[in-house]
Amino acid sequence: MGRLALGFLVALTGCGHTTSSATASSYPGTFGLASATQRADATLRATFNGPTSAHLDLVENAKSSGATLTAYDVDMTKQLHMIVISEDFTSFQHVHPMLGADGHFTIDLTVPAQGRYLIYADAEPHGLGQQVFRFDVPFGSNAAATPNLQPTPKTVSAGPYTVTLSSLRLVARQPATLTVRVTKAGKLAGDVQPYLGGAAHAVFIGAGDDSYLHVHPMAGPATASASMDMSGRSEERRVGKECRSRW
């Protein structure tokens, strides 16, 4: 079995590359959806302003013609979702570059520490369907790191909130449903708000092959309870292998 690192986001109210100034490098994208057809190619250009900061410029081109893609459909309120994860799986960011008229998505990104980062670009070019690309980008000069996959409990705390998953184990290509409960002071939290059009977002990354899965839970009967259908029939984005999740 492989292992998965899970980054989970709930919106709550009340709560080996040495860089120098303006060093630029380009990185080709690796297509990241085994269940979909690759209809585009992608390139990420990073202009480093220091060991932990860079200006990112992403462009996708139609695979059939090479033409720069300029039209993207809105998905979960955004035209591009970018997931940034450190190689040791201790850092997670979910950001949204802005699309220019020339078809380039740009954003200024700062990471918490030097090291290699996995950057996933998840978008839907108009008429081509969902396309996900992974970029391996080194920030600074730190050596490669191995994923930190220490077992964690089903329940964790974030400020005044307690988040509980119904299970930490998933088997690829087999139906499964995870239930997420958010409580505050021992009761279901009443101030949970939708984030980017969903009750919550869950991102799974395969520690062995950097595979990618992004799901959006369905709100349950209580405002602070939601379920994720992992059977492949819901709005999920998957690269499936038999894996165990560790969150």
mmCIF file of C-alpha atoms in Angstrom:
data_model
loop_
_atom_site.group_PDB
_atom_site.id
_atom_site.type_symbol
_atom_site.label_atom_id
_atom_site.label_comp_id
_atom_site.label_asym_id
_atom_site.label_seq_id
_atom_site.Cartn_x
_atom_site.Cartn_y
_atom_site.Cartn_z
ATOM 1 C CA MET A 1 0.000 0.000 0.000
ATOM 2 C CA GLY A 2 1.033 3.591 -0.488
ATOM 3 C CA ARG A 3 0.290 6.494 1.753
ATOM 4 C CA LEU A 4 -1.656 9.683 1.267
ATOM 5 C CA ALA A 5 -1.182 13.040 2.880
ATOM 6 C CA LEU A 6 -4.493 14.839 3.283
ATOM 7 C CA GLY A 7 -4.858 18.591 3.446
ATOM 8 C CA PHE A 8 -8.333 19.596 4.641
ATOM 9 C CA LEU A 9 -9.763 23.099 4.533
ATOM 10 C CA VAL A 10 -12.949 24.293 6.238
ATOM 11 C CA ALA A 11 -13.972 27.961 6.200
ATOM 12 C CA LEU A 12 -14.854 29.224 9.670
ATOM 13 C CA THR A 13 -15.925 32.713 10.668
ATOM 14 C CA GLY A 14 -14.337 34.006 13.871
ATOM 15 C CA CYS A 15 -11.435 32.603 12.933
ATOM 16 C CA GLY A 16 19.497 21.603 -5.279
ATOM 17 C CA HIS A 17 18.667 25.056 -6.874
ATOM 18 C CA THR A 18 20.510 28.130 -5.610
ATOM 19 C CA THR A 19 18.555 31.287 -6.239
ATOM 20 C CA SER A 20 19.573 34.902 -6.406
ATOM 21 C CA SER A 21 17.705 38.114 -6.962
ATOM 22 C CA ALA A 22 15.422 37.925 -10.019
ATOM 23 C CA THR A 23 16.584 34.436 -11.039
ATOM 24 C CA ALA A 24 14.086 32.902 -13.485
ATOM 25 C CA SER A 25 13.530 29.236 -14.333
ATOM 26 C CA SER A 26 10.879 27.384 -16.371
ATOM 27 C CA TYR A 27 9.309 24.071 -15.382
ATOM 28 C CA PRO A 28 7.268 21.755 -17.624
ATOM 29 C CA GLY A 29 4.031 20.432 -16.207
ATOM 30 C CA THR A 30 3.351 16.732 -15.623
ATOM 31 C CA PHE A 31 -0.261 15.834 -16.408
ATOM 32 C CA GLY A 32 -1.942 14.723 -13.200
ATOM 33 C CA LEU A 33 -5.297 13.116 -14.027
ATOM 34 C CA ALA A 34 -5.047 9.441 -14.888
ATOM 35 C CA SER A 35 -8.804 9.217 -15.515
ATOM 36 C CA ALA A 36 -8.895 12.169 -17.936
ATOM 37 C CA THR A 37 -7.492 12.952 -21.374
ATOM 38 C CA GLN A 38 -4.612 15.393 -21.644
ATOM 39 C CA ARG A 39 -5.658 18.119 -24.066
ATOM 40 C CA ALA A 40 -3.144 20.793 -23.091
ATOM 41 C CA ASP A 41 0.471 21.296 -22.109
ATOM 42 C CA ALA A 42 1.541 23.647 -19.340
ATOM 43 C CA THR A 43 4.657 25.582 -18.392
ATOM 44 C CA LEU A 44 5.353 27.381 -15.137
ATOM 45 C CA ARG A 45 7.934 30.180 -15.080
ATOM 46 C CA ALA A 46 9.229 31.170 -11.656
ATOM 47 C CA THR A 47 11.138 34.411 -11.150
ATOM 48 C CA PHE A 48 12.798 34.096 -7.745
ATOM 49 C CA ASN A 49 13.169 37.214 -5.621
ATOM 50 C CA GLY A 50 14.890 35.333 -2.818
ATOM 51 C CA PRO A 51 15.170 31.787 -1.463
ATOM 52 C CA THR A 52 11.504 31.595 -0.392
ATOM 53 C CA SER A 53 9.635 33.959 -2.727
ATOM 54 C CA ALA A 54 8.866 33.952 -6.441
ATOM 55 C CA HIS A 55 6.638 35.487 -9.061
ATOM 56 C CA LEU A 56 4.837 32.606 -10.818
ATOM 57 C CA ASP A 57 3.634 32.768 -14.431
ATOM 58 C CA LEU A 58 1.605 29.802 -15.700
ATOM 59 C CA VAL A 59 0.506 29.284 -19.285
ATOM 60 C CA GLU A 60 -1.304 26.395 -20.950
ATOM 61 C CA ASN A 61 -1.255 25.574 -24.657
ATOM 62 C CA ALA A 62 -3.657 23.437 -26.666
ATOM 63 C CA LYS A 63 -2.016 20.101 -27.344
ATOM 64 C CA SER A 64 -3.575 19.895 -30.811
ATOM 65 C CA SER A 65 -2.380 23.264 -32.121
ATOM 66 C CA GLY A 66 0.063 24.713 -29.616
ATOM 67 C CA ALA A 67 -2.065 27.851 -29.335
ATOM 68 C CA THR A 68 -2.057 29.681 -26.000
ATOM 69 C CA LEU A 69 -5.298 29.072 -24.119
ATOM 70 C CA THR A 70 -6.998 32.267 -22.983
ATOM 71 C CA ALA A 71 -10.531 31.161 -21.974
ATOM 72 C CA TYR A 72 -11.159 29.179 -18.777
ATOM 73 C CA ASP A 73 -14.389 28.068 -17.159
ATOM 74 C CA VAL A 74 -15.103 29.055 -13.558
ATOM 75 C CA ASP A 75 -14.982 26.098 -11.165
ATOM 76 C CA MET A 76 -15.791 26.544 -7.478
ATOM 77 C CA THR A 77 -15.796 30.336 -8.020
ATOM 78 C CA LYS A 78 -12.258 30.450 -9.513
ATOM 79 C CA GLN A 79 -10.640 29.910 -12.928
ATOM 80 C CA LEU A 80 -7.551 28.260 -11.449
ATOM 81 C CA HIS A 81 -6.896 26.477 -8.172
ATOM 82 C CA MET A 82 -3.228 26.169 -7.255
ATOM 83 C CA ILE A 83 -2.164 23.780 -4.500
ATOM 84 C CA VAL A 84 1.358 24.251 -3.110
ATOM 85 C CA ILE A 85 2.772 21.494 -0.887
ATOM 86 C CA SER A 86 6.279 21.169 0.526
ATOM 87 C CA GLU A 87 8.131 17.963 -0.323
ATOM 88 C CA ASP A 88 8.086 16.903 3.339
ATOM 89 C CA PHE A 89 4.274 17.445 3.425
ATOM 90 C CA THR A 90 4.459 19.899 6.354
ATOM 91 C CA SER A 91 3.290 22.980 4.398
ATOM 92 C CA PHE A 92 0.045 23.430 2.432
ATOM 93 C CA GLN A 93 -1.247 26.453 0.524
ATOM 94 C CA HIS A 94 -4.341 26.842 -1.665
ATOM 95 C CA VAL A 95 -4.024 29.987 -3.780
ATOM 96 C CA HIS A 96 -5.632 31.457 -6.894
ATOM 97 C CA PRO A 97 -3.480 33.145 -9.558
ATOM 98 C CA MET A 98 -5.163 35.781 -11.674
ATOM 99 C CA LEU A 99 -5.769 35.286 -15.403
ATOM 100 C CA GLY A 100 -4.545 37.995 -17.781
ATOM 101 C CA ALA A 101 -5.867 38.775 -21.249
ATOM 102 C CA ASP A 102 -2.798 37.032 -22.712
ATOM 103 C CA GLY A 103 -3.760 33.692 -21.136
ATOM 104 C CA HIS A 104 -1.111 33.813 -18.407
ATOM 105 C CA PHE A 105 -1.997 33.156 -14.764
ATOM 106 C CA THR A 106 0.256 35.095 -12.376
ATOM 107 C CA ILE A 107 0.769 35.286 -8.634
ATOM 108 C CA ASP A 108 3.451 36.262 -6.123
ATOM 109 C CA LEU A 109 4.103 33.277 -3.860
ATOM 110 C CA THR A 110 6.023 33.040 -0.591
ATOM 111 C CA VAL A 111 6.756 29.634 0.944
ATOM 112 C CA PRO A 112 7.583 29.143 4.646
ATOM 113 C CA ALA A 113 11.018 27.554 4.163
ATOM 114 C CA GLN A 114 13.571 26.596 1.529
ATOM 115 C CA GLY A 115 13.075 23.233 -0.160
ATOM 116 C CA ARG A 116 11.333 21.476 -3.035
ATOM 117 C CA TYR A 117 7.632 22.182 -3.511
ATOM 118 C CA LEU A 118 4.933 20.348 -5.459
ATOM 119 C CA ILE A 119 2.726 22.870 -7.247
ATOM 120 C CA TYR A 120 -0.559 21.590 -8.701
ATOM 121 C CA ALA A 121 -2.461 23.738 -11.196
ATOM 122 C CA ASP A 122 -6.111 22.676 -11.494
ATOM 123 C CA ALA A 123 -8.188 24.430 -14.171
ATOM 124 C CA GLU A 124 -10.802 23.883 -16.876
ATOM 125 C CA PRO A 125 -9.785 25.438 -20.210
ATOM 126 C CA HIS A 126 -13.004 26.206 -22.071
ATOM 127 C CA GLY A 127 -14.052 23.247 -24.203
ATOM 128 C CA LEU A 128 -11.206 20.981 -23.039
ATOM 129 C CA GLY A 129 -12.436 19.833 -19.645
ATOM 130 C CA GLN A 130 -10.467 19.643 -16.428
ATOM 131 C CA GLN A 131 -6.692 19.693 -16.761
ATOM 132 C CA VAL A 132 -4.351 19.263 -13.784
ATOM 133 C CA PHE A 133 -0.587 19.703 -13.976
ATOM 134 C CA ARG A 134 2.120 19.171 -11.370
ATOM 135 C CA PHE A 135 5.315 21.214 -11.232
ATOM 136 C CA ASP A 136 8.337 20.331 -9.094
ATOM 137 C CA VAL A 137 9.861 23.646 -8.038
ATOM 138 C CA PRO A 138 12.915 24.074 -5.769
ATOM 139 C CA PHE A 139 13.029 27.151 -3.552
ATOM 140 C CA GLY A 140 16.494 27.965 -2.237
ATOM 141 C CA SER A 141 19.242 25.407 -1.741
ATOM 142 C CA ASN A 142 17.948 22.895 0.809
ATOM 143 C CA ALA A 143 18.495 19.216 0.083
ATOM 144 C CA ALA A 144 15.617 16.929 -0.889
ATOM 145 C CA ALA A 145 13.322 15.932 1.966
ATOM 146 C CA THR A 146 11.215 12.843 2.549
ATOM 147 C CA PRO A 147 7.497 13.134 3.381
ATOM 148 C CA ASN A 148 6.698 13.471 7.064
ATOM 149 C CA LEU A 149 3.954 10.850 7.461
ATOM 150 C CA GLN A 150 3.577 10.478 11.182
ATOM 151 C CA PRO A 151 0.233 8.877 12.104
ATOM 152 C CA THR A 152 -2.341 11.335 13.391
ATOM 153 C CA PRO A 153 -5.635 10.824 15.227
ATOM 154 C CA LYS A 154 -9.040 11.153 13.644
ATOM 155 C CA THR A 155 -9.666 14.294 15.681
ATOM 156 C CA VAL A 156 -7.562 17.461 15.594
ATOM 157 C CA SER A 157 -8.038 20.994 16.877
ATOM 158 C CA ALA A 158 -7.817 24.320 15.049
ATOM 159 C CA GLY A 159 -8.277 27.265 17.389
ATOM 160 C CA PRO A 160 -11.640 26.866 19.154
ATOM 161 C CA TYR A 161 -12.789 24.197 16.682
ATOM 162 C CA THR A 162 -12.465 20.429 16.755
ATOM 163 C CA VAL A 163 -12.515 18.564 13.425
ATOM 164 C CA THR A 164 -13.195 14.822 13.300
ATOM 165 C CA LEU A 165 -12.979 12.437 10.332
ATOM 166 C CA SER A 166 -14.993 9.224 10.427
ATOM 167 C CA SER A 167 -12.066 7.182 9.078
ATOM 168 C CA LEU A 168 -8.373 7.464 8.179
ATOM 169 C CA ARG A 169 -8.348 4.508 5.811
ATOM 170 C CA LEU A 170 -9.272 4.483 2.117
ATOM 171 C CA VAL A 171 -8.853 1.810 -0.539
ATOM 172 C CA ALA A 172 -8.575 3.046 -4.122
ATOM 173 C CA ARG A 173 -11.352 2.183 -6.592
ATOM 174 C CA GLN A 174 -13.651 1.018 -3.799
ATOM 175 C CA PRO A 175 -16.684 3.066 -2.696
ATOM 176 C CA ALA A 176 -16.185 4.908 0.580
ATOM 177 C CA THR A 177 -17.711 7.871 2.347
ATOM 178 C CA LEU A 178 -15.933 10.048 4.892
ATOM 179 C CA THR A 179 -17.935 12.166 7.308
ATOM 180 C CA VAL A 180 -16.428 15.364 8.691
ATOM 181 C CA ARG A 181 -17.723 16.952 11.903
ATOM 182 C CA VAL A 182 -16.741 20.383 13.151
ATOM 183 C CA THR A 183 -17.548 21.183 16.770
ATOM 184 C CA LYS A 184 -17.021 24.178 19.020
ATOM 185 C CA ALA A 185 -17.234 24.006 22.805
ATOM 186 C CA GLY A 186 -18.577 20.463 22.514
ATOM 187 C CA LYS A 187 -21.399 21.318 20.120
ATOM 188 C CA LEU A 188 -21.707 21.361 16.328
ATOM 189 C CA ALA A 189 -20.180 24.635 15.177
ATOM 190 C CA GLY A 190 -22.847 27.085 14.067
ATOM 191 C CA ASP A 191 -20.543 29.516 12.275
ATOM 192 C CA VAL A 192 -19.198 27.302 9.488
ATOM 193 C CA GLN A 193 -19.514 29.105 6.155
ATOM 194 C CA PRO A 194 -19.156 27.914 2.530
ATOM 195 C CA TYR A 195 -15.694 28.441 1.067
ATOM 196 C CA LEU A 196 -15.202 28.839 -2.686
ATOM 197 C CA GLY A 197 -18.621 27.410 -3.348
ATOM 198 C CA GLY A 198 -18.272 24.296 -1.202
ATOM 199 C CA ALA A 199 -18.933 23.158 2.362
ATOM 200 C CA ALA A 200 -15.240 22.236 2.513
ATOM 201 C CA HIS A 201 -12.368 21.112 0.298
ATOM 202 C CA ALA A 202 -10.174 18.044 0.765
ATOM 203 C CA VAL A 203 -6.927 17.466 -1.126
ATOM 204 C CA PHE A 204 -5.206 14.062 -1.106
ATOM 205 C CA ILE A 205 -1.605 13.671 -2.305
ATOM 206 C CA GLY A 206 0.041 10.278 -2.845
ATOM 207 C CA ALA A 207 3.340 10.173 -0.948
ATOM 208 C CA GLY A 208 4.784 7.574 -3.312
ATOM 209 C CA ASP A 209 3.926 9.073 -6.705
ATOM 210 C CA ASP A 210 2.649 12.600 -5.922
ATOM 211 C CA SER A 211 -0.788 11.649 -7.290
ATOM 212 C CA TYR A 212 -3.593 14.167 -6.779
ATOM 213 C CA LEU A 213 -7.213 14.007 -5.665
ATOM 214 C CA HIS A 214 -9.457 16.970 -4.850
ATOM 215 C CA VAL A 215 -12.993 16.447 -3.512
ATOM 216 C CA HIS A 216 -15.736 18.730 -2.269
ATOM 217 C CA PRO A 217 -17.879 17.409 0.589
ATOM 218 C CA MET A 218 -21.645 17.481 0.485
ATOM 219 C CA ALA A 219 -23.282 19.390 3.329
ATOM 220 C CA GLY A 220 -25.060 17.139 5.798
ATOM 221 C CA PRO A 221 -28.277 17.755 7.721
ATOM 222 C CA ALA A 222 -26.338 19.705 10.355
ATOM 223 C CA THR A 223 -24.474 22.838 9.347
ATOM 224 C CA ALA A 224 -21.184 21.573 10.753
ATOM 225 C CA SER A 225 -21.337 18.085 9.296
ATOM 226 C CA ALA A 226 -20.445 17.107 5.744
ATOM 227 C CA SER A 227 -19.768 13.890 3.850
ATOM 228 C CA MET A 228 -17.291 13.127 1.074
ATOM 229 C CA ASP A 229 -18.300 10.466 -1.442
ATOM 230 C CA MET A 230 -15.048 8.754 -2.447
ATOM 231 C CA SER A 231 -16.645 6.292 -4.877
ATOM 232 C CA GLY A 232 -15.773 8.214 -8.035
ATOM 233 C CA ARG A 233 -19.386 9.201 -8.723
ATOM 234 C CA SER A 234 -19.264 12.601 -7.024
ATOM 235 C CA GLU A 235 -17.435 15.768 -8.049
ATOM 236 C CA GLU A 236 -13.991 14.366 -7.432
ATOM 237 C CA ARG A 237 -10.628 14.745 -9.159
ATOM 238 C CA ARG A 238 -8.640 11.588 -8.822
ATOM 239 C CA VAL A 239 -5.455 9.786 -9.610
ATOM 240 C CA GLY A 240 -6.170 6.478 -7.941
ATOM 241 C CA LYS A 241 -3.933 3.882 -6.353
ATOM 242 C CA GLU A 242 -4.495 1.660 -3.343
ATOM 243 C CA CYS A 243 -3.518 3.942 -0.499
ATOM 244 C CA ARG A 244 -3.906 4.577 3.185
ATOM 245 C CA SER A 245 -4.679 8.105 4.250
ATOM 246 C CA ARG A 246 -2.785 9.776 7.056
ATOM 247 C CA TRP A 247 -4.095 13.166 8.111
#
